[in-house]
């Protein structure tokens, strides 16, 4: 006798394969990261001939690092310092301006507020990559290309931060509280510093995360703005290593360079690790922020 | 667009309610109430506070407006100017930049490349993310949280690091997935990295780095669907798919549209993947994507007018998509003024 498949029975039947499929996908996400962590521990021939996910030796990391820092007179140190400078500089400027603007748009009734909000939303949705070429031409017209300023200042424009900040202050800072403080004689500056800012600590952390990660991973803007290799950030430097050395592209000359796959993998690790660490530690508020920023209504 | 719609923009509206101007809200209305003199004496400090608030508001918003003007609106204006004046270029000025950009023999192939890439990437992302988010919602909360974390992790590796990783993952002699690639008939990197495979490779790269964060967002949206509606559907005998199709998806349609538009505008700008893969494997070209072509016009041809014209085209498409989201779908609408 055949039993009809009820909805609850179908759900139970589907449950185990679903978990397996989701688990397999999760493992697939881990494998590339695992390769990146393990590759520098091996020699070039171990990478070529051994199991892709095997471990070489701890000394392998040291050797690969030593080779990498000898590349072009230790230019890697410049790339690390530049990445920190560009990321932190753009983050500081971007977060500060976004926080102030978001507060002003939420807590004060300035003229043209709607226009500013629409412009902010448009700037938020249009990807920054769409503006890079015109930006280059604009910055080139004032002869500022190939400077830190040419990367930091354009990257400081943070409309997503303004929007998050606006949403935060709109929802967490009741107008009645502000108005009561004003009636009590509190100045506008004191309102911001004594009431709004203490409430905005989670917001500042969230804005800092998005700004830092976005700028740390920025490729197109520095790629177009910077021509001097010592001014590259890690992303552009890693790109130069990938395409400009025989590590992954044997057709490139210069095989005397000690830059092979383990060295490029170390460069990949150096580029990635700060973001992964920041990401792992901030996962909880990050999810909330993504939802707030995207979906507040 | 109606005028009421154009007025219905994001403004301060706690908890989705209609925003009220605190000053206006406290102003007495017509009819019985305080005398004119007392109203005047009460409104004077309010007006002063309002003036101070406006001044402080402008002080706060000005640094952002300067940045927005210089690096948001400025490049747009400069691109309009450069597309006609061609500063620093050897080609004649005028509207020729537009005709050179759009009649160049590389333009249509680049449009076709990006269109084909989007035709694969966009449905892959939208369908994949929705199915995954629905599936993650059905597993237990702890397992679901672990899955979401794992899915978001590849999103931390972007740009050139992502190209490095995916190059290795797709190179059969290096990849942990080498046996699977060989089973599919790929034994060498040269067989994988062919022009005909590029669209799939870029779609895979873009999906892998982006799907995790969208699963989190769509999952969050699904959590907002009222539980009683889902329970009612179950009691009515709806299957998992029927519940998703007729209850959950209609409830999160705005969020799906948001994902579609953000994925579309980001995908349109594809640059780093074709640029680096061309340098690595000499596959594709220096003008595979529209952003690459713009760069080529500017730096290889010295034709800034054509580069600006192309940038403006991309900007117009992205701005239209943004406008659709803001005004038509009213995605960010929290106040009906």
Coordinates of C-alpha atoms in Angstrom, one line a residue:
Chain A
X1 CA 0.0 0.0 0.0
X2 CA 1.5 3.4 -1.0
X3 CA 1.4 6.2 1.6
X4 CA 0.9 9.7 0.3
X5 CA 3.9 12.0 1.0
X6 CA 2.6 14.6 3.4
X7 CA 4.2 18.1 3.7
X8 CA 5.7 17.3 7.1
X9 CA 7.1 13.9 5.8
X10 CA 8.5 15.7 2.7
X11 CA 10.2 18.2 5.0
X12 CA 11.8 15.5 7.1
X13 CA 12.9 13.6 4.0
X14 CA 14.5 16.8 2.6
X15 CA 16.1 17.7 5.9
X16 CA 19.2 15.4 5.9
X17 CA 20.3 16.1 2.3
X18 CA 19.8 19.8 2.9
X19 CA 22.2 19.8 5.9
X20 CA 24.7 17.7 3.9
X21 CA 24.5 20.1 0.9
X22 CA 24.9 23.2 3.1
X23 CA 27.8 21.5 5.0
X24 CA 29.6 20.6 1.7
X25 CA 29.3 24.2 0.5
X26 CA 30.6 25.5 3.8
X27 CA 33.6 23.1 3.5
X28 CA 34.2 24.3 -0.1
X29 CA 34.4 27.9 1.3
X30 CA 37.1 26.8 3.7
X31 CA 39.3 24.9 1.2
X32 CA 40.7 28.0 -0.6
X33 CA 41.5 29.7 2.8
X34 CA 43.2 26.5 4.0
X35 CA 45.3 26.3 0.8
X36 CA 46.4 29.9 1.4
X37 CA 47.5 29.2 4.9
X38 CA 49.3 25.9 4.1
X39 CA 51.0 26.9 0.8
X40 CA 53.8 29.0 2.3
X41 CA 54.9 26.2 4.6
X42 CA 56.0 24.2 1.5
X43 CA 58.7 24.5 -1.1
X44 CA 57.9 25.1 -4.8
X45 CA 58.3 21.4 -5.7
X46 CA 56.1 20.4 -2.7
X47 CA 53.4 22.7 -4.0
X48 CA 53.8 21.3 -7.5
X49 CA 54.0 17.6 -6.7
X50 CA 52.5 17.1 -3.2
X51 CA 49.0 17.1 -1.9
X52 CA 47.5 20.6 -2.2
X53 CA 46.4 20.6 1.4
X54 CA 49.5 19.1 3.0
X55 CA 51.7 20.9 5.5
X56 CA 55.3 21.5 4.8
X57 CA 57.3 22.9 7.7
X58 CA 57.3 25.9 9.9
X59 CA 60.6 26.9 8.4
X60 CA 58.9 27.2 5.1
X61 CA 57.0 30.3 6.3
X62 CA 60.3 31.9 7.4
X63 CA 62.0 31.1 4.1
X64 CA 59.1 32.4 2.0
X65 CA 58.9 35.6 4.1
X66 CA 62.7 36.2 3.8
X67 CA 62.5 35.8 0.0
X68 CA 59.5 38.1 -0.2
X69 CA 61.0 40.9 1.8
X70 CA 64.1 40.8 -0.3
X71 CA 62.0 41.5 -3.4
X72 CA 62.8 44.9 -4.9
X73 CA 64.7 46.1 -1.8
X74 CA 62.0 45.3 0.7
X75 CA 59.2 47.0 -1.1
X76 CA 56.8 44.8 0.8
X77 CA 57.3 46.9 3.9
X78 CA 56.3 50.0 1.9
X79 CA 53.2 48.2 0.7
X80 CA 52.2 47.3 4.3
X81 CA 52.9 50.8 5.6
X82 CA 51.1 52.3 2.6
X83 CA 48.1 50.1 3.1
X84 CA 47.9 51.0 6.8
X85 CA 48.3 54.7 6.0
X86 CA 45.7 54.7 3.2
X87 CA 43.2 52.5 5.1
X88 CA 43.5 54.3 8.4
X89 CA 43.6 57.8 6.9
X90 CA 40.5 57.2 4.8
X91 CA 38.8 55.4 7.6
X92 CA 39.4 58.3 10.1
X93 CA 38.2 60.9 7.6
X94 CA 35.3 58.9 6.3
X95 CA 34.0 57.8 9.7
X96 CA 34.3 61.3 11.1
X97 CA 32.5 63.0 8.2
X98 CA 29.9 60.3 8.0
X99 CA 29.2 60.5 11.7
X100 CA 28.8 64.2 11.7
X101 CA 26.7 64.3 8.5
X102 CA 24.4 61.4 9.7
X103 CA 23.8 63.2 12.9
X104 CA 23.1 66.5 11.2
X105 CA 20.6 64.9 8.8
X106 CA 18.9 63.0 11.6
X107 CA 18.8 65.5 14.4
X108 CA 18.6 68.9 12.7
X109 CA 16.3 70.4 10.1
X110 CA 18.8 71.9 7.7
X111 CA 17.5 73.2 4.4
X112 CA 18.1 70.8 1.5
X113 CA 18.1 67.8 3.7
X114 CA 16.1 65.7 1.2
X115 CA 18.4 66.5 -1.6
X116 CA 21.5 65.6 0.4
X117 CA 19.8 62.3 1.4
X118 CA 18.9 61.4 -2.2
X119 CA 22.5 62.3 -3.4
X120 CA 23.8 60.1 -0.6
X121 CA 21.7 57.2 -1.6
X122 CA 22.7 57.6 -5.2
X123 CA 26.3 57.7 -4.3
X124 CA 25.8 54.7 -2.1
X125 CA 24.4 52.5 -4.8
X126 CA 26.6 53.6 -7.7
X127 CA 29.8 51.6 -7.2
X128 CA 33.0 53.6 -6.6
X129 CA 34.6 51.8 -9.5
X130 CA 32.3 53.7 -11.9
X131 CA 33.9 57.0 -10.7
X132 CA 37.6 56.0 -10.7
X133 CA 38.5 57.1 -14.2
X134 CA 36.9 60.5 -14.0
X135 CA 38.4 60.8 -10.5
X136 CA 41.8 60.1 -12.0
X137 CA 41.4 62.8 -14.6
X138 CA 40.1 65.3 -12.0
X139 CA 43.0 64.6 -9.6
X140 CA 45.5 64.6 -12.5
X141 CA 44.2 68.1 -13.5
X142 CA 45.4 69.4 -10.1
X143 CA 48.6 67.3 -10.4
X144 CA 48.1 65.2 -7.3
X145 CA 48.3 61.7 -8.8
X146 CA 50.8 59.3 -7.4
X147 CA 50.4 60.8 -3.9
X148 CA 48.8 59.3 -0.8
X149 CA 46.3 62.1 -0.9
X150 CA 45.0 60.9 -4.3
X151 CA 43.9 57.7 -2.7
X152 CA 43.0 58.8 0.8
X153 CA 40.8 61.8 0.0
X154 CA 38.5 60.1 -2.7
X155 CA 38.3 57.0 -0.5
X156 CA 37.1 59.2 2.4
X157 CA 33.8 59.8 0.7
X158 CA 31.7 57.3 2.6
X159 CA 28.0 57.6 1.7
X160 CA 27.1 54.2 3.1
X161 CA 28.5 55.4 6.4
X162 CA 26.4 58.6 6.2
X163 CA 23.3 56.4 5.6
X164 CA 24.1 54.0 8.5
X165 CA 24.8 56.9 10.7
X166 CA 21.6 58.7 9.7
X167 CA 19.6 55.6 10.4
X168 CA 21.3 55.1 13.7
X169 CA 20.6 58.6 15.0
X170 CA 17.1 58.6 13.6
X171 CA 16.1 55.5 15.4
X172 CA 18.2 55.6 18.6
X173 CA 18.0 59.3 19.5
X174 CA 14.4 60.3 20.2
X175 CA 13.6 63.8 19.1
X176 CA 11.9 64.4 22.5
X177 CA 15.2 63.9 24.3
X178 CA 17.0 66.3 22.0
X179 CA 14.2 68.9 22.4
X180 CA 14.1 68.6 26.2
X181 CA 17.9 69.0 26.3
X182 CA 17.6 72.1 24.1
X183 CA 14.9 73.6 26.3
X184 CA 17.2 73.0 29.3
X185 CA 19.8 75.2 27.6
X186 CA 22.1 72.5 26.2
X187 CA 24.0 73.9 23.2
X188 CA 23.9 72.0 19.9
X189 CA 27.6 71.0 20.2
X190 CA 27.0 69.7 23.7
X191 CA 24.0 67.7 22.4
X192 CA 26.2 66.0 20.0
X193 CA 29.2 65.4 22.3
X194 CA 27.3 64.5 25.5
X195 CA 24.2 62.7 24.2
X196 CA 24.7 61.5 20.7
X197 CA 28.3 60.4 20.7
X198 CA 28.1 58.2 23.8
X199 CA 25.2 56.4 22.2
X200 CA 27.1 56.0 19.0
X201 CA 30.0 53.7 20.1
X202 CA 28.6 50.6 18.3
X203 CA 27.9 52.7 15.3
X204 CA 31.5 54.0 15.3
X205 CA 32.8 50.4 15.5
X206 CA 30.5 49.4 12.6
X207 CA 31.5 52.4 10.4
X208 CA 35.2 51.8 11.2
X209 CA 34.9 48.1 10.2
X210 CA 33.3 48.9 6.8
X211 CA 35.6 51.8 6.1
X212 CA 38.7 49.9 7.1
X213 CA 37.9 46.7 5.2
X214 CA 36.8 48.6 2.1
X215 CA 39.9 50.7 2.0
X216 CA 42.3 47.8 2.9
X217 CA 40.9 45.8 0.0
X218 CA 40.8 48.8 -2.4
X219 CA 42.4 47.8 -5.8
X220 CA 41.0 49.9 -8.6
X221 CA 41.6 53.4 -7.2
X222 CA 45.2 52.9 -6.1
X223 CA 45.9 51.0 -9.3
X224 CA 44.8 53.9 -11.3
X225 CA 46.2 56.7 -9.1
X226 CA 49.6 55.3 -8.2
X227 CA 52.4 54.8 -10.7
X228 CA 55.4 54.4 -8.3
X229 CA 55.7 50.8 -7.1
X230 CA 56.9 52.0 -3.7
X231 CA 53.6 53.8 -3.2
X232 CA 51.4 50.8 -4.0
X233 CA 49.1 49.3 -1.4
X234 CA 49.2 45.5 -0.7
X235 CA 46.3 44.7 -3.1
X236 CA 48.1 46.5 -6.1
X237 CA 51.4 45.1 -4.9
X238 CA 50.1 41.6 -4.8
X239 CA 48.6 42.1 -8.3
X240 CA 52.1 43.2 -9.5
X241 CA 53.6 40.1 -7.9
X242 CA 51.1 37.9 -9.5
X243 CA 51.4 39.2 -13.0
X244 CA 54.9 40.6 -13.0
X245 CA 57.0 37.7 -11.5
X246 CA 57.4 34.1 -12.7
X247 CA 55.7 32.8 -9.6
X248 CA 52.4 32.1 -11.3
X249 CA 53.3 33.2 -14.8
X250 CA 56.4 31.4 -16.0
X251 CA 56.3 33.4 -19.3
X252 CA 57.5 36.4 -17.3
X253 CA 61.3 36.7 -17.3
X254 CA 63.4 37.2 -14.2
X255 CA 63.5 33.6 -13.1
X256 CA 66.5 34.5 -10.9
X257 CA 64.0 36.2 -8.6
X258 CA 63.3 34.1 -5.4
X259 CA 59.6 34.8 -5.8
X260 CA 57.7 31.6 -6.4
X261 CA 54.4 30.3 -5.3
X262 CA 55.1 30.1 -1.5
X263 CA 56.2 33.7 -1.6
X264 CA 53.1 34.9 -3.5
X265 CA 51.0 32.9 -1.0
X266 CA 52.7 34.7 1.9
X267 CA 51.9 38.0 0.2
X268 CA 48.3 36.8 -0.2
X269 CA 48.2 35.9 3.5
X270 CA 49.6 39.3 4.6
X271 CA 47.0 41.0 2.4
X272 CA 44.1 38.9 3.7
X273 CA 44.8 38.1 7.4
X274 CA 44.1 41.5 8.9
X275 CA 40.7 41.6 7.1
X276 CA 39.8 38.0 8.1
X277 CA 40.8 38.7 11.8
X278 CA 38.8 41.9 11.9
X279 CA 35.9 40.1 10.3
X280 CA 35.9 37.2 12.7
X281 CA 36.0 39.4 15.7
X282 CA 33.3 41.7 14.5
X283 CA 31.0 39.1 12.9
X284 CA 28.1 39.7 15.3
X285 CA 27.7 43.5 14.8
X286 CA 28.7 43.2 11.2
X287 CA 25.6 41.1 10.4
X288 CA 23.4 43.6 12.3
X289 CA 25.0 46.4 10.4
X290 CA 24.6 44.8 7.0
X291 CA 20.9 44.4 7.8
X292 CA 20.5 47.9 9.2
X293 CA 22.2 49.5 6.3
X294 CA 20.5 47.5 3.7
X295 CA 17.1 47.0 5.0
X296 CA 16.0 49.7 7.4
X297 CA 12.5 50.7 6.6
Chain B
X1 CA 7.1 59.8 -11.0
X2 CA 4.5 61.6 -9.1
X3 CA 5.4 64.5 -6.9
X4 CA 4.2 62.8 -3.8
X5 CA 6.6 60.0 -4.6
X6 CA 9.5 62.3 -5.2
X7 CA 8.8 63.8 -1.8
X8 CA 8.6 60.4 -0.1
X9 CA 12.3 60.0 0.6
X10 CA 14.3 58.8 3.4
X11 CA 14.1 61.1 6.3
X12 CA 14.3 60.7 10.0
X13 CA 11.4 58.5 10.8
X14 CA 11.9 56.4 14.0
X15 CA 10.4 53.0 13.7
X16 CA 9.0 53.6 10.3
X17 CA 6.4 56.2 11.4
X18 CA 5.9 59.5 9.9
X19 CA 8.6 61.9 10.9
X20 CA 7.5 64.9 12.8
X21 CA 9.4 68.1 12.9
X22 CA 9.9 68.7 16.7
X23 CA 9.6 72.4 16.2
X24 CA 6.4 72.1 14.2
X25 CA 5.0 69.5 16.5
X26 CA 5.3 71.7 19.5
X27 CA 3.8 74.8 17.7
X28 CA 0.3 75.5 18.9
X29 CA -2.4 75.1 16.3
X30 CA -5.4 77.4 15.7
X31 CA -8.3 77.7 18.0
X32 CA -8.4 78.1 21.8
X33 CA -5.1 78.3 23.4
X34 CA -2.5 80.7 24.8
X35 CA -2.8 84.4 23.8
X36 CA -0.9 85.8 20.9
X37 CA 1.6 87.5 23.2
X38 CA 2.4 84.3 25.1
X39 CA 2.7 82.5 21.8
X40 CA 5.1 85.1 20.5
X41 CA 7.2 85.0 23.7
X42 CA 7.3 81.2 23.6
X43 CA 8.2 81.0 19.9
X44 CA 11.1 83.4 20.1
X45 CA 13.5 81.0 22.0
X46 CA 12.3 78.2 19.7
X47 CA 13.2 80.2 16.7
X48 CA 16.6 81.0 18.2
X49 CA 17.1 77.3 19.0
X50 CA 16.0 76.4 15.5
X51 CA 18.6 78.9 14.0
X52 CA 21.3 77.4 16.2
X53 CA 20.3 73.9 15.2
X54 CA 20.5 74.8 11.5
X55 CA 23.9 76.4 11.9
X56 CA 25.3 73.5 13.8
X57 CA 23.7 71.1 11.3
X58 CA 25.4 72.8 8.4
X59 CA 28.7 72.8 10.3
X60 CA 28.4 69.1 10.7
X61 CA 27.3 68.2 7.2
X62 CA 29.7 70.6 5.4
X63 CA 32.8 68.3 5.5
X64 CA 30.8 65.5 4.0
X65 CA 29.3 67.8 1.4
X66 CA 32.8 69.0 0.4
X67 CA 33.9 65.3 -0.1
X68 CA 30.7 64.6 -2.0
X69 CA 31.2 67.6 -4.2
X70 CA 34.9 66.9 -4.8
X71 CA 34.8 63.2 -5.3
X72 CA 31.2 62.3 -6.1
X73 CA 29.8 65.1 -8.1
X74 CA 33.1 66.6 -9.2
X75 CA 34.3 63.6 -11.2
X76 CA 30.9 63.4 -12.8
X77 CA 31.1 67.1 -13.9
X78 CA 34.7 66.6 -14.9
X79 CA 33.8 63.6 -17.0
X80 CA 31.1 65.6 -18.8
X81 CA 33.7 68.4 -19.5
X82 CA 36.5 66.0 -20.5
X83 CA 34.2 64.0 -22.8
X84 CA 33.8 67.1 -24.9
X85 CA 37.0 69.1 -24.3
X86 CA 39.4 66.1 -24.2
X87 CA 42.0 67.9 -22.0
X88 CA 45.5 66.6 -22.6
X89 CA 44.4 64.4 -25.5
X90 CA 45.6 64.7 -29.1
X91 CA 42.2 63.9 -30.6
X92 CA 39.9 66.8 -31.5
X93 CA 37.4 68.1 -28.9
X94 CA 33.6 68.1 -29.4
X95 CA 31.3 65.2 -29.4
X96 CA 33.8 63.0 -31.2
X97 CA 34.8 61.4 -27.9
X98 CA 31.4 59.8 -27.7
X99 CA 31.5 58.5 -31.3
X100 CA 35.1 57.3 -30.9
X101 CA 34.1 55.5 -27.6
X102 CA 31.0 53.8 -29.0
X103 CA 32.2 53.1 -32.5
X104 CA 35.6 51.6 -31.5
X105 CA 35.9 48.0 -32.6
X106 CA 36.5 46.9 -29.0
X107 CA 33.4 48.5 -27.6
X108 CA 30.7 46.1 -28.7
X109 CA 32.8 43.0 -27.7
X110 CA 33.3 44.5 -24.3
X111 CA 29.6 45.2 -23.9
X112 CA 28.9 41.6 -25.0
X113 CA 31.5 40.2 -22.5
X114 CA 30.0 42.1 -19.6
X115 CA 26.4 41.3 -20.8
X116 CA 27.2 37.6 -21.0
X117 CA 28.9 37.7 -17.6
X118 CA 25.9 39.4 -16.1
X119 CA 23.5 36.9 -17.7
X120 CA 25.2 34.1 -15.8
X121 CA 26.4 35.9 -12.7
X122 CA 23.1 37.7 -11.8
X123 CA 20.7 34.6 -11.9
X124 CA 23.4 32.5 -10.3
X125 CA 23.7 35.0 -7.4
X126 CA 20.0 35.7 -7.0
X127 CA 18.7 32.1 -7.3
X128 CA 21.6 30.6 -5.4
X129 CA 21.4 33.1 -2.5
X130 CA 17.6 32.8 -2.1
X131 CA 17.8 29.0 -2.1
X132 CA 20.7 29.0 0.3
X133 CA 19.1 31.5 2.7
X134 CA 15.8 29.5 2.7
X135 CA 17.7 26.3 3.4
X136 CA 19.9 27.9 6.1
X137 CA 16.7 29.2 7.8
X138 CA 15.4 25.6 8.0
X139 CA 18.4 24.2 9.9
X140 CA 18.9 24.8 13.6
X141 CA 20.0 28.3 14.8
X142 CA 23.5 27.1 15.9
X143 CA 24.2 25.2 12.8
X144 CA 22.7 28.0 10.7
X145 CA 25.0 30.6 12.3
X146 CA 28.1 28.4 11.6
X147 CA 27.0 28.0 8.0
X148 CA 26.5 31.7 7.6
X149 CA 29.9 32.5 9.0
X150 CA 31.6 30.0 6.7
X151 CA 29.8 31.4 3.7
X152 CA 30.8 35.0 4.5
X153 CA 34.5 34.0 5.0
X154 CA 35.5 34.0 1.3
X155 CA 34.2 37.5 1.0
X156 CA 37.2 38.6 3.1
X157 CA 39.5 37.6 0.3
X158 CA 38.8 40.0 -2.6
X159 CA 40.7 41.8 -5.3
X160 CA 44.1 40.5 -6.3
X161 CA 44.1 38.0 -3.4
X162 CA 40.9 36.5 -4.7
X163 CA 42.4 36.2 -8.2
X164 CA 45.4 34.4 -6.7
X165 CA 43.3 32.0 -4.8
X166 CA 40.9 31.2 -7.7
X167 CA 43.8 30.9 -10.1
X168 CA 45.2 28.1 -7.9
X169 CA 41.8 26.6 -7.3
X170 CA 41.1 26.3 -11.1
X171 CA 44.6 25.2 -12.1
X172 CA 44.3 21.3 -12.1
X173 CA 48.0 20.7 -11.3
X174 CA 47.8 22.9 -8.2
X175 CA 44.2 22.8 -7.0
X176 CA 42.8 20.8 -4.1
X177 CA 39.9 20.2 -6.6
X178 CA 42.4 18.8 -9.2
X179 CA 40.7 15.4 -9.4
X180 CA 37.3 17.0 -10.0
X181 CA 38.7 19.3 -12.7
X182 CA 40.4 16.3 -14.4
X183 CA 37.2 14.4 -14.2
X184 CA 35.6 17.3 -16.1
X185 CA 38.2 17.0 -18.8
X186 CA 40.6 19.7 -17.7
X187 CA 44.1 18.5 -17.2
X188 CA 46.1 21.7 -17.5
X189 CA 45.6 25.4 -16.6
X190 CA 45.7 26.3 -20.3
X191 CA 42.6 24.2 -20.9
X192 CA 40.8 25.9 -18.0
X193 CA 41.9 29.5 -18.7
X194 CA 40.5 29.8 -22.2
X195 CA 38.6 32.8 -23.6
X196 CA 35.4 30.7 -23.9
X197 CA 35.6 29.8 -20.2
X198 CA 36.3 33.3 -18.9
X199 CA 32.7 34.3 -18.3
X200 CA 32.1 31.2 -16.1
X201 CA 35.4 31.7 -14.3
X202 CA 34.6 35.3 -13.5
X203 CA 31.0 34.5 -12.5
X204 CA 32.3 31.8 -10.2
X205 CA 34.8 34.1 -8.6
X206 CA 32.3 36.9 -8.2
X207 CA 29.7 34.5 -6.7
X208 CA 32.2 32.9 -4.3
X209 CA 33.3 36.2 -2.9
X210 CA 29.8 37.8 -2.8
X211 CA 27.2 35.2 -2.0
X212 CA 27.9 34.9 1.7
X213 CA 27.0 38.5 2.7
X214 CA 23.8 38.3 0.6
X215 CA 22.8 35.0 2.3
X216 CA 23.2 36.9 5.6
X217 CA 21.1 39.8 4.4
X218 CA 18.3 37.6 2.8
X219 CA 18.4 35.3 5.9
X220 CA 17.9 38.4 8.1
X221 CA 15.0 39.5 5.9
X222 CA 13.4 36.0 6.1
X223 CA 13.6 36.1 9.8
X224 CA 11.3 39.2 9.7
X225 CA 8.5 37.3 8.0
X226 CA 5.8 36.8 10.6
X227 CA 5.9 33.3 12.1
X228 CA 2.1 33.0 12.2
X229 CA 1.9 33.4 8.4
X230 CA 4.4 30.6 8.0
X231 CA 2.6 28.4 10.6
X232 CA -0.7 29.0 8.9
X233 CA 0.7 27.9 5.5
X234 CA 2.1 24.8 7.2
X235 CA -1.2 24.0 8.8
X236 CA -2.8 24.4 5.3
X237 CA -0.5 21.6 4.1
X238 CA 1.9 23.8 2.1
X239 CA 5.2 22.1 1.3
X240 CA 8.5 23.8 2.0
X241 CA 8.6 25.2 -1.5
X242 CA 5.0 26.4 -1.5
X243 CA 5.6 28.2 1.8
X244 CA 8.7 29.8 0.3
X245 CA 7.0 30.6 -3.0
X246 CA 3.7 32.0 -1.7
X247 CA 4.5 33.3 1.8
X248 CA 8.2 34.1 2.3
X249 CA 9.3 35.4 -1.1
X250 CA 6.5 37.9 -1.6
X251 CA 7.3 39.3 1.9
X252 CA 11.0 39.9 1.0
X253 CA 10.6 41.0 -2.6
X254 CA 12.1 44.5 -1.8
X255 CA 15.2 42.9 -0.4
X256 CA 15.5 40.7 -3.4
X257 CA 15.3 43.7 -5.6
X258 CA 17.9 45.4 -3.5
X259 CA 20.2 42.4 -4.1
X260 CA 19.5 42.4 -7.8
X261 CA 20.3 46.0 -8.3
X262 CA 23.4 46.1 -6.1
X263 CA 24.7 42.9 -7.7
X264 CA 24.0 44.4 -11.1
X265 CA 25.8 47.7 -10.5
X266 CA 28.8 46.0 -9.0
X267 CA 29.0 43.3 -11.7
X268 CA 28.9 46.0 -14.4
X269 CA 32.2 47.4 -13.0
X270 CA 34.1 44.1 -13.3
X271 CA 37.8 45.0 -13.6
X272 CA 40.3 43.3 -11.4
X273 CA 39.6 39.7 -12.4
X274 CA 40.0 40.1 -16.2
X275 CA 42.8 42.6 -15.7
X276 CA 44.9 40.2 -13.6
X277 CA 44.0 37.0 -15.4
X278 CA 45.1 38.7 -18.7
X279 CA 48.4 39.5 -17.1
X280 CA 48.7 35.9 -15.8
X281 CA 47.6 33.7 -18.6
X282 CA 47.4 36.1 -21.5
X283 CA 43.7 35.1 -21.8
X284 CA 41.0 37.6 -22.6
X285 CA 42.3 41.0 -23.5
X286 CA 43.1 44.4 -22.1
X287 CA 39.7 45.5 -23.0
X288 CA 37.6 42.5 -22.0
X289 CA 35.4 44.6 -19.7
X290 CA 34.1 48.1 -20.1
X291 CA 36.1 49.4 -17.2
X292 CA 39.3 47.9 -18.7
X293 CA 38.3 49.5 -22.1
X294 CA 38.0 52.9 -20.4
X295 CA 41.4 52.5 -18.9
X296 CA 42.8 51.5 -22.3
X297 CA 41.2 54.5 -24.0
X298 CA 42.8 56.8 -21.4
X299 CA 46.3 55.3 -20.9
X300 CA 47.0 53.4 -24.1
X301 CA 45.3 55.7 -26.6
X302 CA 45.6 58.9 -24.6
X303 CA 41.9 59.6 -25.5
X304 CA 40.4 61.0 -22.3
X305 CA 37.3 62.1 -24.1
X306 CA 36.4 58.6 -25.1
X307 CA 37.3 57.3 -21.6
X308 CA 35.1 59.9 -20.1
X309 CA 32.2 59.1 -22.5
X310 CA 32.5 55.4 -21.5
X311 CA 32.6 56.2 -17.8
X312 CA 29.5 58.4 -18.2
X313 CA 27.7 55.6 -19.9
X314 CA 28.4 53.3 -17.0
X315 CA 27.5 56.0 -14.5
X316 CA 24.2 56.6 -16.2
X317 CA 23.3 52.9 -16.2
X318 CA 24.2 52.6 -12.5
X319 CA 22.4 55.9 -11.6
X320 CA 19.3 54.6 -13.4
X321 CA 19.4 51.4 -11.4
X322 CA 19.9 53.4 -8.2
X323 CA 16.9 55.7 -9.2
X324 CA 14.8 52.6 -9.8
X325 CA 15.6 51.4 -6.3
X326 CA 15.1 54.7 -4.6
X327 CA 12.1 56.1 -6.4
X328 CA 10.2 53.3 -8.1
X329 CA 10.7 50.5 -5.5
X330 CA 10.8 53.1 -2.7
X331 CA 13.2 50.8 -1.0
X332 CA 14.6 53.4 1.3
X333 CA 11.3 55.0 1.9
X334 CA 10.7 55.6 5.6
X335 CA 8.5 58.6 5.5
X336 CA 5.7 59.7 3.3
X337 CA 5.9 63.5 3.5

